[in-house]
Coordinates of C-alpha atoms in Angstrom, one line a residue:
Chain A
M684 CA 26.8 -2.4 145.1
A685 CA 29.3 -0.4 147.0
G686 CA 29.7 0.9 150.5
Q687 CA 29.3 4.6 150.6
G688 CA 31.3 7.0 152.6
G689 CA 29.3 9.0 155.0
S690 CA 28.9 10.1 158.6
S691 CA 29.2 7.3 161.2
A692 CA 26.1 8.5 162.9
G693 CA 23.3 6.0 162.3
G694 CA 25.4 3.3 160.8
R695 CA 26.4 2.5 157.3
G696 CA 25.9 -0.6 155.1
V697 CA 26.3 -2.1 151.7
V698 CA 24.1 -0.1 149.4
I699 CA 22.3 -2.0 146.6
S700 CA 21.3 0.4 143.9
D701 CA 17.9 0.5 142.2
N702 CA 19.3 -0.7 138.9
W703 CA 21.2 -3.7 140.5
P704 CA 20.2 -6.6 138.3
G705 CA 21.1 -9.3 140.9
Y706 CA 22.5 -12.7 140.1
S707 CA 21.0 -15.3 137.8
L708 CA 19.5 -18.2 139.7
D709 CA 21.4 -20.8 137.7
L710 CA 24.7 -19.6 139.0
F711 CA 23.9 -20.6 142.6
T712 CA 22.2 -23.5 144.5
Y713 CA 18.9 -23.2 146.2
P714 CA 16.0 -25.5 147.3
Q715 CA 14.5 -27.4 144.4
H716 CA 10.9 -26.7 145.5
Y717 CA 11.4 -23.1 144.7
Y718 CA 12.5 -23.6 141.1
G719 CA 10.4 -21.4 138.9
D720 CA 9.1 -19.2 141.8
L721 CA 12.0 -16.7 141.9
E722 CA 13.1 -13.8 139.7
Y723 CA 16.8 -13.6 140.7
V724 CA 19.2 -13.6 143.6
L725 CA 19.5 -10.2 145.3
I726 CA 21.9 -11.0 148.0
P727 CA 23.7 -14.4 148.2
H728 CA 23.8 -16.1 151.5
G729 CA 27.6 -16.0 151.7
I730 CA 27.8 -12.2 151.5
I731 CA 25.2 -12.0 154.3
V732 CA 27.5 -14.1 156.4
D733 CA 30.5 -11.9 155.6
R734 CA 28.6 -8.7 156.3
T735 CA 27.1 -10.1 159.6
E736 CA 30.6 -10.9 160.8
R737 CA 31.5 -7.2 160.4
L738 CA 28.3 -6.0 162.1
A739 CA 29.2 -8.3 165.1
K740 CA 32.6 -6.7 165.3
D741 CA 31.1 -3.2 165.2
I742 CA 28.5 -4.0 167.8
M743 CA 31.2 -5.6 170.1
Q744 CA 33.2 -2.5 169.9
D745 CA 30.3 -0.3 170.9
I746 CA 28.5 -2.2 173.6
G747 CA 30.8 -5.1 174.4
D748 CA 31.6 -4.1 177.9
N749 CA 28.2 -4.5 179.4
D750 CA 25.5 -7.2 179.9
I751 CA 23.6 -7.4 176.6
V752 CA 20.1 -8.6 176.1
V753 CA 19.5 -9.5 172.4
L754 CA 15.8 -9.1 171.5
C755 CA 15.1 -11.0 168.4
V756 CA 11.9 -10.0 166.5
L757 CA 10.3 -13.2 165.1
K758 CA 9.9 -14.7 162.8
G759 CA 11.8 -12.9 160.1
G760 CA 14.6 -12.0 162.3
Y761 CA 15.6 -15.4 163.6
K762 CA 18.2 -16.4 161.0
F763 CA 20.0 -13.0 161.1
C764 CA 19.8 -13.0 164.9
A765 CA 21.2 -16.6 165.2
D766 CA 24.1 -15.8 162.9
L767 CA 24.8 -12.5 164.5
V768 CA 24.8 -13.9 168.0
E769 CA 27.1 -16.7 166.8
H770 CA 29.6 -14.2 165.5
I771 CA 29.5 -12.1 168.6
K772 CA 30.1 -15.3 170.7
N773 CA 33.1 -16.1 168.5
L774 CA 34.6 -12.7 169.0
S775 CA 33.9 -12.9 172.7
R776 CA 35.6 -16.3 172.9
N777 CA 38.7 -15.0 171.2
S778 CA 39.1 -11.7 172.8
E779 CA 40.1 -10.3 176.2
R780 CA 36.6 -8.9 176.7
F781 CA 33.9 -11.1 178.1
I782 CA 30.5 -10.3 176.9
S783 CA 27.6 -11.6 178.9
M784 CA 24.8 -12.0 176.5
K785 CA 21.2 -13.3 176.8
V786 CA 18.8 -13.8 174.0
D787 CA 15.1 -13.4 174.0
F788 CA 12.4 -13.5 171.3
V789 CA 9.3 -11.4 170.8
R790 CA 6.6 -11.2 168.2
L791 CA 4.9 -8.1 167.1
K792 CA 1.2 -8.4 166.7
S793 CA -1.0 -5.6 165.4
Y794 CA -4.7 -5.3 166.0
H795 CA -7.5 -5.2 163.4
N796 CA -5.6 -3.6 160.5
D797 CA -2.0 -3.4 159.5
Q798 CA -2.0 0.3 158.8
S799 CA -2.5 1.4 162.4
M800 CA 0.8 0.6 164.0
Q801 CA -0.1 2.2 167.3
D802 CA -2.2 -0.8 168.0
M803 CA 0.7 -3.1 168.2
Q804 CA 1.4 -5.6 171.0
I805 CA 4.6 -7.3 171.9
I806 CA 3.9 -10.9 172.7
G807 CA 6.3 -13.6 173.9
G808 CA 9.5 -12.8 175.6
D809 CA 10.4 -13.0 179.3
D810 CA 9.3 -10.4 181.8
L811 CA 10.4 -7.3 180.0
S812 CA 11.1 -5.5 183.3
K813 CA 14.3 -7.5 183.3
L814 CA 15.5 -5.2 180.6
T815 CA 15.9 -2.4 183.1
G816 CA 19.5 -1.2 183.3
K817 CA 20.7 -3.5 180.6
N818 CA 22.1 -2.9 177.1
V819 CA 19.3 -4.0 174.7
L820 CA 20.1 -5.0 171.1
I821 CA 17.0 -5.3 169.0
V822 CA 17.5 -7.6 166.0
E823 CA 15.2 -7.3 163.0
D824 CA 15.2 -8.7 159.5
I825 CA 14.0 -5.6 157.6
V826 CA 13.2 -2.0 158.3
G827 CA 10.7 -0.5 155.8
T828 CA 8.9 2.7 156.8
G829 CA 10.3 2.3 160.3
R830 CA 6.9 2.6 161.9
T831 CA 7.1 -0.9 163.4
M832 CA 10.5 -0.1 164.9
K833 CA 9.4 3.2 166.3
V834 CA 6.5 1.6 168.1
L835 CA 8.7 -1.2 169.4
L836 CA 11.3 1.3 170.7
N837 CA 8.6 3.3 172.5
N838 CA 7.4 0.1 174.2
I839 CA 10.9 -1.0 175.2
E840 CA 11.9 2.4 176.5
K841 CA 9.2 2.1 179.1
Y842 CA 11.3 -0.5 180.9
K843 CA 14.2 1.9 181.2
P844 CA 17.1 -0.1 179.7
K845 CA 20.5 1.5 180.0
M846 CA 20.9 1.6 176.2
I847 CA 18.9 0.4 173.2
K848 CA 20.6 -0.3 169.9
V849 CA 18.9 -1.7 166.8
A850 CA 20.5 -4.0 164.2
S851 CA 18.6 -4.8 161.0
L852 CA 19.9 -7.0 158.2
L853 CA 18.0 -4.9 155.6
V854 CA 16.9 -1.3 155.3
K855 CA 14.6 -0.3 152.5
R856 CA 15.5 2.9 150.8
T857 CA 12.6 5.3 151.1
S858 CA 12.2 9.0 150.5
R859 CA 10.4 9.6 153.8
P860 CA 12.1 12.4 155.7
D861 CA 11.3 10.8 159.0
G862 CA 12.6 7.5 157.8
Y863 CA 14.1 5.5 160.6
R864 CA 17.7 4.3 160.3
P865 CA 18.9 1.5 162.6
D866 CA 22.2 1.8 164.4
Y867 CA 23.6 -1.1 162.5
Y868 CA 22.4 -2.5 159.2
G869 CA 23.7 -5.0 156.7
F870 CA 22.3 -3.8 153.4
E871 CA 20.3 -0.9 152.1
I872 CA 18.0 -2.2 149.3
P873 CA 15.5 -0.9 146.8
D874 CA 11.8 -1.0 147.6
L875 CA 11.3 -4.6 146.5
F876 CA 9.5 -7.5 148.1
V877 CA 12.3 -9.9 149.1
V878 CA 12.2 -13.4 150.4
G879 CA 14.7 -15.9 151.8
Y880 CA 17.1 -16.0 154.8
A881 CA 14.0 -16.3 157.1
L882 CA 12.0 -13.6 155.3
D883 CA 8.8 -15.1 154.1
Y884 CA 5.9 -14.7 151.7
N885 CA 2.9 -16.2 153.4
E886 CA 5.2 -18.4 155.5
H887 CA 7.0 -19.7 152.4
F888 CA 10.7 -19.1 151.4
R889 CA 12.0 -19.0 155.0
D890 CA 14.1 -22.0 154.1
L891 CA 15.7 -20.3 151.1
N892 CA 19.3 -19.5 151.8
H893 CA 19.8 -16.4 149.6
I894 CA 17.7 -13.3 149.7
C895 CA 15.8 -13.2 146.4
V896 CA 13.1 -11.4 144.6
I897 CA 9.9 -13.5 144.1
N898 CA 8.4 -13.6 140.6
D899 CA 4.7 -13.5 139.6
H900 CA 4.5 -17.3 139.4
G901 CA 5.7 -17.6 142.9
K902 CA 3.3 -14.9 144.2
T903 CA 0.3 -16.6 142.6
K904 CA 1.4 -20.1 143.8
Y905 CA 1.7 -19.1 147.4
R906 CA -1.1 -16.6 147.6
V907 CA -3.6 -17.1 150.4
Chain B
M917 CA 27.3 -8.2 138.6
A918 CA 24.9 -10.5 136.8
G919 CA 25.0 -14.0 135.3
Q920 CA 24.7 -13.7 131.6
G921 CA 22.7 -16.0 129.4
G922 CA 24.8 -17.8 126.8
S923 CA 25.6 -21.1 125.3
S924 CA 26.3 -23.9 127.8
A925 CA 29.5 -24.8 125.8
G926 CA 32.5 -23.7 127.8
G927 CA 30.6 -22.8 131.0
R928 CA 29.1 -19.7 132.4
G929 CA 29.8 -17.7 135.5
V930 CA 29.1 -14.6 137.4
V931 CA 30.3 -11.6 135.3
I932 CA 32.0 -8.7 137.1
S933 CA 31.9 -5.7 134.8
D934 CA 34.7 -3.3 134.3
N935 CA 32.9 -0.5 136.1
W936 CA 32.1 -2.6 139.2
P937 CA 33.3 -0.5 142.1
G938 CA 33.5 -3.4 144.5
Y939 CA 32.8 -3.1 148.2
S940 CA 34.2 -0.7 150.7
L941 CA 36.7 -2.5 153.1
D942 CA 35.1 -1.1 156.2
L943 CA 31.9 -3.0 155.6
F944 CA 33.7 -6.4 156.0
T945 CA 36.2 -8.0 158.3
Y946 CA 39.7 -9.0 157.1
P947 CA 43.1 -9.5 158.8
Q948 CA 44.5 -6.5 160.6
H949 CA 47.9 -6.8 159.1
Y950 CA 46.5 -5.8 155.7
Y951 CA 44.8 -2.6 156.9
G952 CA 46.0 0.1 154.5
D953 CA 47.2 -2.3 151.8
L954 CA 44.0 -2.9 149.9
E955 CA 41.9 -0.7 147.6
Y956 CA 38.5 -2.5 147.9
V957 CA 36.8 -5.9 148.1
L958 CA 36.2 -7.3 144.7
I959 CA 34.5 -10.6 145.6
P960 CA 33.6 -11.3 149.3
H961 CA 34.5 -14.8 150.6
G962 CA 30.9 -15.8 151.2
I963 CA 29.8 -15.4 147.6
I964 CA 32.9 -17.4 146.6
V965 CA 31.5 -20.2 148.8
D966 CA 28.1 -19.9 147.3
R967 CA 29.3 -20.0 143.8
T968 CA 31.7 -22.9 144.5
E969 CA 28.8 -24.9 145.8
R970 CA 27.0 -24.5 142.5
L971 CA 30.1 -25.4 140.5
A972 CA 30.5 -28.6 142.6
K973 CA 26.9 -29.5 141.7
D974 CA 27.5 -28.8 138.0
I975 CA 30.7 -30.9 138.0
M976 CA 29.0 -33.8 139.8
Q977 CA 26.3 -33.8 137.2
D978 CA 28.7 -34.0 134.3
I979 CA 31.3 -36.4 135.6
G980 CA 30.0 -37.8 138.8
D981 CA 29.9 -41.4 137.5
N982 CA 33.6 -42.0 137.1
D983 CA 36.7 -42.1 139.1
I984 CA 38.0 -38.5 139.4
V985 CA 41.5 -37.3 140.0
V986 CA 41.4 -33.6 141.1
L987 CA 44.7 -31.9 140.1
C988 CA 45.2 -28.8 142.1
V989 CA 47.6 -26.2 140.8
L990 CA 49.5 -24.8 143.7
K991 CA 49.8 -22.4 145.4
G992 CA 47.0 -20.1 144.3
G993 CA 44.5 -22.9 143.6
Y994 CA 44.7 -24.6 147.0
K995 CA 41.8 -22.8 148.7
F996 CA 39.4 -23.1 145.8
C997 CA 40.4 -26.7 145.4
A998 CA 39.9 -27.5 149.0
D999 CA 36.4 -25.9 149.1
L1000 CA 35.4 -27.4 145.8
V1001 CA 36.4 -30.8 146.9
E1002 CA 34.6 -30.4 150.2
H1003 CA 31.4 -29.5 148.4
I1004 CA 31.7 -32.4 146.0
K1005 CA 32.2 -34.7 148.9
N1006 CA 29.1 -33.4 150.6
L1007 CA 27.1 -33.9 147.4
S1008 CA 28.5 -37.4 147.1
R1009 CA 27.6 -38.2 150.7
N1010 CA 24.1 -37.2 150.3
S1011 CA 23.3 -38.7 146.9
E1012 CA 22.8 -42.1 145.3
R1013 CA 25.9 -41.7 143.3
F1014 CA 29.2 -42.6 144.8
I1015 CA 32.1 -40.6 143.4
S1016 CA 35.6 -41.9 144.0
M1017 CA 37.8 -38.9 144.1
K1018 CA 41.6 -38.6 144.6
V1019 CA 43.3 -35.3 145.0
D1020 CA 46.8 -34.4 143.8
F1021 CA 48.9 -31.3 143.8
V1022 CA 51.2 -29.9 141.2
R1023 CA 53.2 -26.8 140.8
L1024 CA 54.0 -25.1 137.5
K1025 CA 57.6 -23.9 137.3
S1026 CA 58.7 -21.9 134.3
Y1027 CA 62.2 -21.4 133.2
H1028 CA 64.0 -18.1 132.8
N1029 CA 61.0 -15.8 132.4
D1030 CA 57.3 -16.0 132.9
Q1031 CA 56.4 -15.1 129.3
S1032 CA 57.7 -18.2 127.7
M1033 CA 55.0 -20.6 128.8
Q1034 CA 56.4 -23.5 126.7
D1035 CA 59.2 -23.8 129.1
M1036 CA 57.0 -24.9 131.8
Q1037 CA 57.7 -27.8 134.0
I1038 CA 55.2 -29.7 136.2
I1039 CA 56.7 -30.5 139.5
G1040 CA 55.3 -32.4 142.4
G1041 CA 52.3 -34.7 142.1
D1042 CA 52.3 -38.5 142.0
D1043 CA 53.3 -40.5 139.0
L1044 CA 51.3 -38.7 136.4
S1045 CA 50.9 -41.9 134.4
K1046 CA 48.3 -42.8 137.0
L1047 CA 46.1 -40.2 135.3
T1048 CA 45.6 -42.6 132.4
G1049 CA 42.0 -43.4 132.0
K1050 CA 40.9 -41.0 134.7
D1051 CA 38.9 -37.8 134.7
I1052 CA 40.9 -34.8 135.6
V1053 CA 39.6 -31.6 137.0
G1054 CA 42.4 -29.0 137.1
T1055 CA 42.1 -25.9 139.1
G1056 CA 44.4 -23.0 138.5
R1057 CA 45.3 -20.1 136.3
T1058 CA 47.8 -21.4 133.7
M1059 CA 45.9 -24.0 131.8
K1060 CA 47.0 -24.5 128.2
V1061 CA 50.5 -25.7 129.0
L1062 CA 49.3 -27.9 131.8
L1063 CA 46.7 -29.4 129.5
N1064 CA 49.3 -30.1 126.8
N1065 CA 51.4 -31.9 129.4
I1066 CA 48.6 -33.9 130.9
E1067 CA 47.2 -35.0 127.6
K1068 CA 50.4 -37.0 127.1
Y1069 CA 49.3 -39.4 129.8
K1070 CA 46.0 -40.2 127.9
P1071 CA 43.4 -39.6 130.6
K1072 CA 39.8 -40.5 129.7
M1073 CA 38.6 -37.0 130.1
I1074 CA 40.1 -33.7 131.2
K1075 CA 37.9 -30.8 132.6
V1076 CA 39.2 -27.6 134.0
A1077 CA 37.6 -25.6 136.8
S1078 CA 38.9 -22.1 137.6
L1079 CA 37.6 -19.8 140.2
L1080 CA 38.4 -16.7 138.2
V1081 CA 38.7 -16.0 134.5
K1082 CA 40.1 -12.7 133.3
R1083 CA 38.2 -10.9 130.6
T1084 CA 40.6 -10.5 127.6
S1085 CA 40.0 -9.6 124.0
R1086 CA 42.5 -12.3 122.9
P1087 CA 40.9 -14.5 120.3
D1088 CA 42.7 -17.5 121.5
G1089 CA 41.6 -16.8 125.1
Y1090 CA 41.1 -20.0 126.9
R1091 CA 37.8 -20.7 128.6
P1092 CA 37.6 -23.3 131.4
D1093 CA 34.8 -25.8 131.4
Y1094 CA 33.7 -24.4 134.8
Y1095 CA 34.5 -21.0 136.3
G1096 CA 33.2 -19.0 139.2
F1097 CA 33.7 -15.4 138.2
E1098 CA 34.7 -13.5 135.1
I1099 CA 36.6 -10.5 136.2
P1100 CA 38.3 -7.4 134.7
D1101 CA 42.0 -7.4 134.0
L1102 CA 42.9 -6.4 137.6
F1103 CA 45.7 -7.7 139.8
V1104 CA 43.7 -9.5 142.5
V1105 CA 44.8 -11.0 145.8
G1106 CA 43.2 -13.0 148.6
Y1107 CA 41.6 -16.5 148.9
A1108 CA 45.0 -18.0 148.3
L1109 CA 46.0 -15.7 145.5
D1110 CA 49.2 -13.9 146.4
Y1111 CA 51.3 -10.9 145.7
N1112 CA 54.9 -12.0 146.4
E1113 CA 53.6 -14.6 148.8
H1114 CA 51.5 -12.1 150.8
F1115 CA 47.7 -12.0 151.0
R1116 CA 47.1 -15.7 150.7
D1117 CA 45.6 -15.5 154.2
L1118 CA 43.1 -12.9 153.1
N1119 CA 39.6 -14.3 153.0
H1120 CA 38.0 -12.0 150.4
I1121 CA 39.3 -11.4 146.9
C1122 CA 40.5 -7.8 146.8
V1123 CA 42.4 -5.3 144.7
I1124 CA 45.7 -4.3 146.2
N1125 CA 46.6 -0.6 146.4
D1126 CA 49.8 1.2 145.7
H1127 CA 50.8 1.3 149.3
G1128 CA 50.5 -2.5 149.4
K1129 CA 52.4 -3.0 146.2
T1130 CA 55.3 -0.9 147.5
K1131 CA 55.2 -2.5 150.9
Y1132 CA 55.5 -6.1 149.6
R1133 CA 57.6 -5.5 146.6
V1134 CA 60.7 -7.7 146.3

């Protein structure tokens, strides 16, 4: 794991390489009901906290002068969003700049089949016309192919906010040339199925504090 | 970085390999007065917290039935000790077992030069005869001399918990009963570890760079 030098356009993050073996589970604590369901720890909770603190600082520097509406994408984004907002509030409290911040929550629901992302509907949230003229910060848990994010952005742009920024805790490394890169991201990870820190497998593992890789036993146990 | 399988005798920890590049400083936050003085982040504060939580659990399992005296070796051990004790208290609070725990602080002062460890004096701390019959958990870096000294007071059991262990090829290398991380032979600062009294207020464990070494040299 190492931060990589690079252009500041499109954000940078901690890069977790493909051959990263993770941490052995017996060197950390985690809920007892998941014993035997996980392969290893990919990203410990504490380093998520540390990285999020830095992201909050970077975000404050860029958009901290305007009214912000934080748009949290449920359910996977809720933990990252809560911790990010908390850090931004801390910074605001202890600085000269006052940052007026509202938080709202949306869910993305796709029709019929998951492949066709165009048929995606934003549900929940206040009247989205309130986003007009504001700085919008979309907070997501993970960006994979980026298709979900692109559709979401298209939808939000209709309401003519002043600015839209996207912060994602995780970005999956893909070889797609049109791969979407959020403005801010915590960690770039291999193409693994990860759980924990609000990311789920069939609604399980949201209460796991670290981001881990699920094992076959866990996949079978919680299959629907 | 990966935990390694191994015998449970002598404890296990997260092993940081020699070619571990660490994390770039601009991906984390740290005090502004150290900008330009550090090479990279070796161990972020948050993973120290996570690992310490597990150590507290392991310690509780082994010695949670007796009266404990935690002996913190100042100054570098204070942060790890404080966080470890806090986690042990949390566990005690939320479990059936009640663990009576006292904390004391000692400093190790060596005469003349740092190489001659035999000439080490323990200063501070309460009357160390109170350690008799107690379980000791010592935190800190210089253990063997301390252990020799403490054993004179005939405690019931002595355990040692160290946040970091340096990987050496010395055959007589001491291994604590509990440790957080095994690291390469680097000079590290942060999380209460200092360089001439600086960097104790740095939250992450980092490697100092040449600019920092020069700046804070005495």
